[in-house]
Short mmCIF file of N, CA, C and O in Angstrom, two decimals:
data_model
loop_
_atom_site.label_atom_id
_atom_site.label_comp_id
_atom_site.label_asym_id
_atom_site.label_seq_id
_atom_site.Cartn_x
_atom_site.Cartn_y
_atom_site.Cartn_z
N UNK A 1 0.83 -1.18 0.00
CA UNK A 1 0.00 0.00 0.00
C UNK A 1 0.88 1.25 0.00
O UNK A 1 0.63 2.12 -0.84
N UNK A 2 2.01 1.44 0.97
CA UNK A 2 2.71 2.84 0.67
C UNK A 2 3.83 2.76 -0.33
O UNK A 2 4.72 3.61 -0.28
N UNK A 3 3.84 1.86 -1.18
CA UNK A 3 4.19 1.70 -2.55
C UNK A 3 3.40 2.46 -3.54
O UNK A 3 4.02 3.23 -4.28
N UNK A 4 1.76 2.34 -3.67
CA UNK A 4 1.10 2.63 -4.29
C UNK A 4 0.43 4.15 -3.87
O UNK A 4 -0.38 4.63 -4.66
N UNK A 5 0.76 4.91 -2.66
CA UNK A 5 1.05 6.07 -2.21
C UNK A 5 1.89 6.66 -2.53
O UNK A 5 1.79 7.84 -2.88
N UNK A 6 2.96 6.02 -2.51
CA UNK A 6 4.28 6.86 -3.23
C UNK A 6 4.49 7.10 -4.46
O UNK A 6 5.18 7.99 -4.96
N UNK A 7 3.66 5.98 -5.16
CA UNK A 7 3.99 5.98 -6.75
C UNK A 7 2.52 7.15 -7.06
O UNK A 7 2.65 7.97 -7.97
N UNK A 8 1.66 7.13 -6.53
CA UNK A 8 0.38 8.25 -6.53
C UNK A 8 1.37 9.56 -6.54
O UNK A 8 1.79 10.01 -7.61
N UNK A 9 1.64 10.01 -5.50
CA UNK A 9 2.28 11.52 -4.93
C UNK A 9 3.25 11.56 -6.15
O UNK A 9 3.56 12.68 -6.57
N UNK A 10 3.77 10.43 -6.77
CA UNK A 10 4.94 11.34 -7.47
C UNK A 10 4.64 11.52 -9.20
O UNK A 10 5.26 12.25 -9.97
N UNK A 11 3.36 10.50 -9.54
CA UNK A 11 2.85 10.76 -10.79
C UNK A 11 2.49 11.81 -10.32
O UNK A 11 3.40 12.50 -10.76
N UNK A 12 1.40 13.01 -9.34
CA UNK A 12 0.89 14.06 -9.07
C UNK A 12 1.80 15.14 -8.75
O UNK A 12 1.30 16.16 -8.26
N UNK A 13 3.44 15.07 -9.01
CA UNK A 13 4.25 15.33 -8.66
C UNK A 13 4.62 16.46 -7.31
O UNK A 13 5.07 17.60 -7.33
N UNK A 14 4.34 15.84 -6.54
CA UNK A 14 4.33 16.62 -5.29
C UNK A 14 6.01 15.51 -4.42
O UNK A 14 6.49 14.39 -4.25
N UNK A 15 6.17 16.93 -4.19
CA UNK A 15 7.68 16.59 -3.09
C UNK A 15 7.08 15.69 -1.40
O UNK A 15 6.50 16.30 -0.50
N UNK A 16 7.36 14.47 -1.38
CA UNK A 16 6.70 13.66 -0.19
C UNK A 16 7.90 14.38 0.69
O UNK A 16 7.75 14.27 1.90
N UNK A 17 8.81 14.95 0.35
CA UNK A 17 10.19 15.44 1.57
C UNK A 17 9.27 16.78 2.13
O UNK A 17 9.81 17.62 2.86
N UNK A 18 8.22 16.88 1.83
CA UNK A 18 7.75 18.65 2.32
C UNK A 18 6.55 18.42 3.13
O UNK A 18 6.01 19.33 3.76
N UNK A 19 5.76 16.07 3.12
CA UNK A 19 5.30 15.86 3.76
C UNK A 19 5.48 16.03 5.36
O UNK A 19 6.64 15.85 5.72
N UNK A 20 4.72 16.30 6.22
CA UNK A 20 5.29 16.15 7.87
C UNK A 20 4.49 15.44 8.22
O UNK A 20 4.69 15.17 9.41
N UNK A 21 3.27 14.74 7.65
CA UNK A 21 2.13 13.56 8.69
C UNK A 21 1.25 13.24 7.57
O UNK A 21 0.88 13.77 6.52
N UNK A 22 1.04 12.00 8.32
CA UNK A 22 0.39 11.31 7.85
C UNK A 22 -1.14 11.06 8.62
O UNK A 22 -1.20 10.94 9.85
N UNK A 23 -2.50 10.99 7.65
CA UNK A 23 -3.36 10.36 8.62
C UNK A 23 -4.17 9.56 7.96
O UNK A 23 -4.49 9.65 6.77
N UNK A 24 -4.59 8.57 8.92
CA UNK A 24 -5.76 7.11 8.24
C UNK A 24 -6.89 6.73 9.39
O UNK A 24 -7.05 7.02 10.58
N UNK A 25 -7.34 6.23 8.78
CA UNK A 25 -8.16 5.52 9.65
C UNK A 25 -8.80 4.51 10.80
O UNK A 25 -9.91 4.29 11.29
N UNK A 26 -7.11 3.91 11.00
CA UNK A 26 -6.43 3.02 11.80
C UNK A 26 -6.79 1.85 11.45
O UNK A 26 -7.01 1.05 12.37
N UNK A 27 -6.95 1.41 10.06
CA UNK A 27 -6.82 0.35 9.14
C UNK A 27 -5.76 -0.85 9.58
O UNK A 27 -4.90 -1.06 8.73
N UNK A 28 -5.73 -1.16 10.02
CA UNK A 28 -4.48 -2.44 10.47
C UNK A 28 -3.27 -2.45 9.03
O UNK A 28 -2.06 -2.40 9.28
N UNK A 29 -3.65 -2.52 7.86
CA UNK A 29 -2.79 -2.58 6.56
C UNK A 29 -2.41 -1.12 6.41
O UNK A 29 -1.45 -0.98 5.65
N UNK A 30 -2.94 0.15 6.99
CA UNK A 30 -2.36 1.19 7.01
C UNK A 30 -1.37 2.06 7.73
O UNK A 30 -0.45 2.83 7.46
N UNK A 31 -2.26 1.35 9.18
CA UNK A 31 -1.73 1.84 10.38
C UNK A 31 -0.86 1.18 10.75
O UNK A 31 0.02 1.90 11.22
N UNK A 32 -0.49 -0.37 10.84
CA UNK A 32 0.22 -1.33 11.81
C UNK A 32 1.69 -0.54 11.22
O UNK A 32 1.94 -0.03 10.13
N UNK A 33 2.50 -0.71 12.46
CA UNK A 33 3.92 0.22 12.55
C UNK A 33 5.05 -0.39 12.12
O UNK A 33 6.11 0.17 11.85
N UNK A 34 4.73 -2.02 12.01
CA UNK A 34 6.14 -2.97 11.18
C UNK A 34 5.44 -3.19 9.89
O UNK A 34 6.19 -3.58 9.00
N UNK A 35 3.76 -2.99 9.47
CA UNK A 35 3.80 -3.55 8.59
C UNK A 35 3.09 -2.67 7.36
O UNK A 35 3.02 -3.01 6.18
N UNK A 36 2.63 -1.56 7.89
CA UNK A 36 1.66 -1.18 7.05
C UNK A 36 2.22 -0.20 6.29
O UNK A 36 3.42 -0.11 6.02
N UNK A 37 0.89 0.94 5.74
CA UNK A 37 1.62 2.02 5.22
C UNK A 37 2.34 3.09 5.36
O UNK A 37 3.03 3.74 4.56
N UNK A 38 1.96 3.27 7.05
CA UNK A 38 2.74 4.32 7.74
C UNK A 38 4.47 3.73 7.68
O UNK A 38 5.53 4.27 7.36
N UNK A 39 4.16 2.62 8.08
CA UNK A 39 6.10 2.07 8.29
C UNK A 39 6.65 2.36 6.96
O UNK A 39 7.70 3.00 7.01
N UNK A 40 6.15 2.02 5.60
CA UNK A 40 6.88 1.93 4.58
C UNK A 40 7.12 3.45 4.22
O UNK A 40 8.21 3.71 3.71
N UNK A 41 6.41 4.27 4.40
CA UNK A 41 6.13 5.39 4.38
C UNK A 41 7.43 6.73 5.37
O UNK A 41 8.01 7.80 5.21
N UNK A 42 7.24 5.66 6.33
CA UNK A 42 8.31 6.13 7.37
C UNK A 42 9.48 5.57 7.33
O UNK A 42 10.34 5.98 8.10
N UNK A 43 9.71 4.73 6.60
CA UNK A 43 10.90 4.38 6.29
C UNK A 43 12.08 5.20 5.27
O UNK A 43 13.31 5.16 5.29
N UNK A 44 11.05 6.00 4.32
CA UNK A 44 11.39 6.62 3.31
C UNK A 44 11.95 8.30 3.65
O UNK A 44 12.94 8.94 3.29
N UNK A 45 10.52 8.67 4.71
CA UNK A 45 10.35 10.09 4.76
C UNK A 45 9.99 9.89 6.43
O UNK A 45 8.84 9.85 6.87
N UNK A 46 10.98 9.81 7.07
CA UNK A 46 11.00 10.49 8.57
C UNK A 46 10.04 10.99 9.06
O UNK A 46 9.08 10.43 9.59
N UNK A 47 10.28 12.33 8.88
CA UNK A 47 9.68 13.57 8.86
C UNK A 47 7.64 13.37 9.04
O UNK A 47 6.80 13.91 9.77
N UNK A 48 7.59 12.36 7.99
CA UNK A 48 5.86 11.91 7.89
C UNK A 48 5.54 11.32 9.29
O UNK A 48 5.81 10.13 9.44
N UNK A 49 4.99 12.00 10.36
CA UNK A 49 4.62 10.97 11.63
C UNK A 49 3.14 10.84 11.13
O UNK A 49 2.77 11.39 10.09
N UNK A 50 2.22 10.00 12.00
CA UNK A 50 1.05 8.81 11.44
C UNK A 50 0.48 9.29 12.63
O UNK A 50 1.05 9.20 13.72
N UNK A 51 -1.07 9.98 12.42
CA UNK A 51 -1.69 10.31 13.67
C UNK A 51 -3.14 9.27 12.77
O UNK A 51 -3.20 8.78 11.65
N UNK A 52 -4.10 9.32 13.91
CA UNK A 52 -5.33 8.46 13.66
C UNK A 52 -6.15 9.75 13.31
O UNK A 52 -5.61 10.86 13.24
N UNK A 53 -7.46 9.55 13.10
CA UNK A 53 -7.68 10.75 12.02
C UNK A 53 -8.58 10.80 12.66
O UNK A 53 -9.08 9.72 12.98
N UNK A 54 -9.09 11.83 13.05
CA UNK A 54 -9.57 13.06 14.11
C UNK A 54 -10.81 12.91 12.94
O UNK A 54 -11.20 11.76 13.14
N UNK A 55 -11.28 13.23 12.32
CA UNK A 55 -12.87 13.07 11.41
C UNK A 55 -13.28 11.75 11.76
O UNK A 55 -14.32 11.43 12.33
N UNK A 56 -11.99 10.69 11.20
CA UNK A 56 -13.14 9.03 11.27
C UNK A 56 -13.46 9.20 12.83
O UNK A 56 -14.68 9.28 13.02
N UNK A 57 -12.54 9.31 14.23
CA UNK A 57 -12.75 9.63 15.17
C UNK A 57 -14.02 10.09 15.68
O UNK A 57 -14.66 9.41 16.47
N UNK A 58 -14.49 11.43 15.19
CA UNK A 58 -15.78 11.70 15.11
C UNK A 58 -17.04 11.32 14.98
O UNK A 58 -18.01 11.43 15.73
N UNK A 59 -16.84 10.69 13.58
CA UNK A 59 -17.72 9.94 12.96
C UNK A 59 -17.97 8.63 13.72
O UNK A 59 -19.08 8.12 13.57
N UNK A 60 -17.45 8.27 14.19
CA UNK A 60 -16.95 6.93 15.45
C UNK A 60 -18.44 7.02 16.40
O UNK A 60 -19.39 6.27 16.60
N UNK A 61 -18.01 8.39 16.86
CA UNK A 61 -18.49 8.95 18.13
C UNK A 61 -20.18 9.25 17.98
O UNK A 61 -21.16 8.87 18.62
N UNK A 62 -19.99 10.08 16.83
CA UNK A 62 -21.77 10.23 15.95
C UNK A 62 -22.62 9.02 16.17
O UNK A 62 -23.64 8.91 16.85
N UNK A 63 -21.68 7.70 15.12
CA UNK A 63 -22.51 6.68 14.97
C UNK A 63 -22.94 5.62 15.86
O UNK A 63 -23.83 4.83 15.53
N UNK A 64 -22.29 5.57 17.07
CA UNK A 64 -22.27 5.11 18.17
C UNK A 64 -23.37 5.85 18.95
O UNK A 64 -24.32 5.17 19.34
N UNK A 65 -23.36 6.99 19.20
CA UNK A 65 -24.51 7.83 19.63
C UNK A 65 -25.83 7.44 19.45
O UNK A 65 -26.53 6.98 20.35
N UNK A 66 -26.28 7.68 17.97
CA UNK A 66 -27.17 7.25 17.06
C UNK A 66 -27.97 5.58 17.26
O UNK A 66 -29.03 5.26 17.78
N UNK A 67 -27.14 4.95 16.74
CA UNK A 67 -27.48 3.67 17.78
C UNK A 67 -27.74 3.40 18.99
O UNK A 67 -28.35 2.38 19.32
N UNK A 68 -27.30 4.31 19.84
CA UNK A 68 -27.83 4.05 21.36
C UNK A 68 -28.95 3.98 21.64
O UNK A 68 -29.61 3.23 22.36
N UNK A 69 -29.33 5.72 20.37
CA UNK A 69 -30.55 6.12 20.81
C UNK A 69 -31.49 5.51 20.18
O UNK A 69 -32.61 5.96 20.36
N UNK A 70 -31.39 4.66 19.53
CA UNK A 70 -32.87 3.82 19.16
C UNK A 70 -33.24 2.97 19.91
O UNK A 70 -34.29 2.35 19.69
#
């Protein structure tokens, strides 16, 4: 997967060295830290740290709500 991120960003030609973070959804194939996309990602470009993403977070919180209340 951060194969196919990297090869994205650089057909769109954007500098990943001017990246500083990264965020997902805490996808296990995205998120996991030996295996996913953040590691390969961070292997390359330092600089990219991997936060969990503050919207799906939200949305978490909404839909959980919602269901209670029925």
């Amino acid at each position: 997967v951060a194969n196919l991120i990297l090869k994205k960003w650089e057909l769109l030609g954007l500098d990943m060295n001017n990246s500083v973070g990264q965020e997902y959804d805490g996808a296990g194939n995205m998120s996991e830290h030996f295996n996913g996309a953040v590691y390969g990602i961070l292997q390359k470009y330092p600089k990219a740290i991997s936060v969990h993403c503050a919207t799906h977070k939200l949305n978490l919180v909404f839909s959980s709500a919602l269901q209670s209340q029925v």
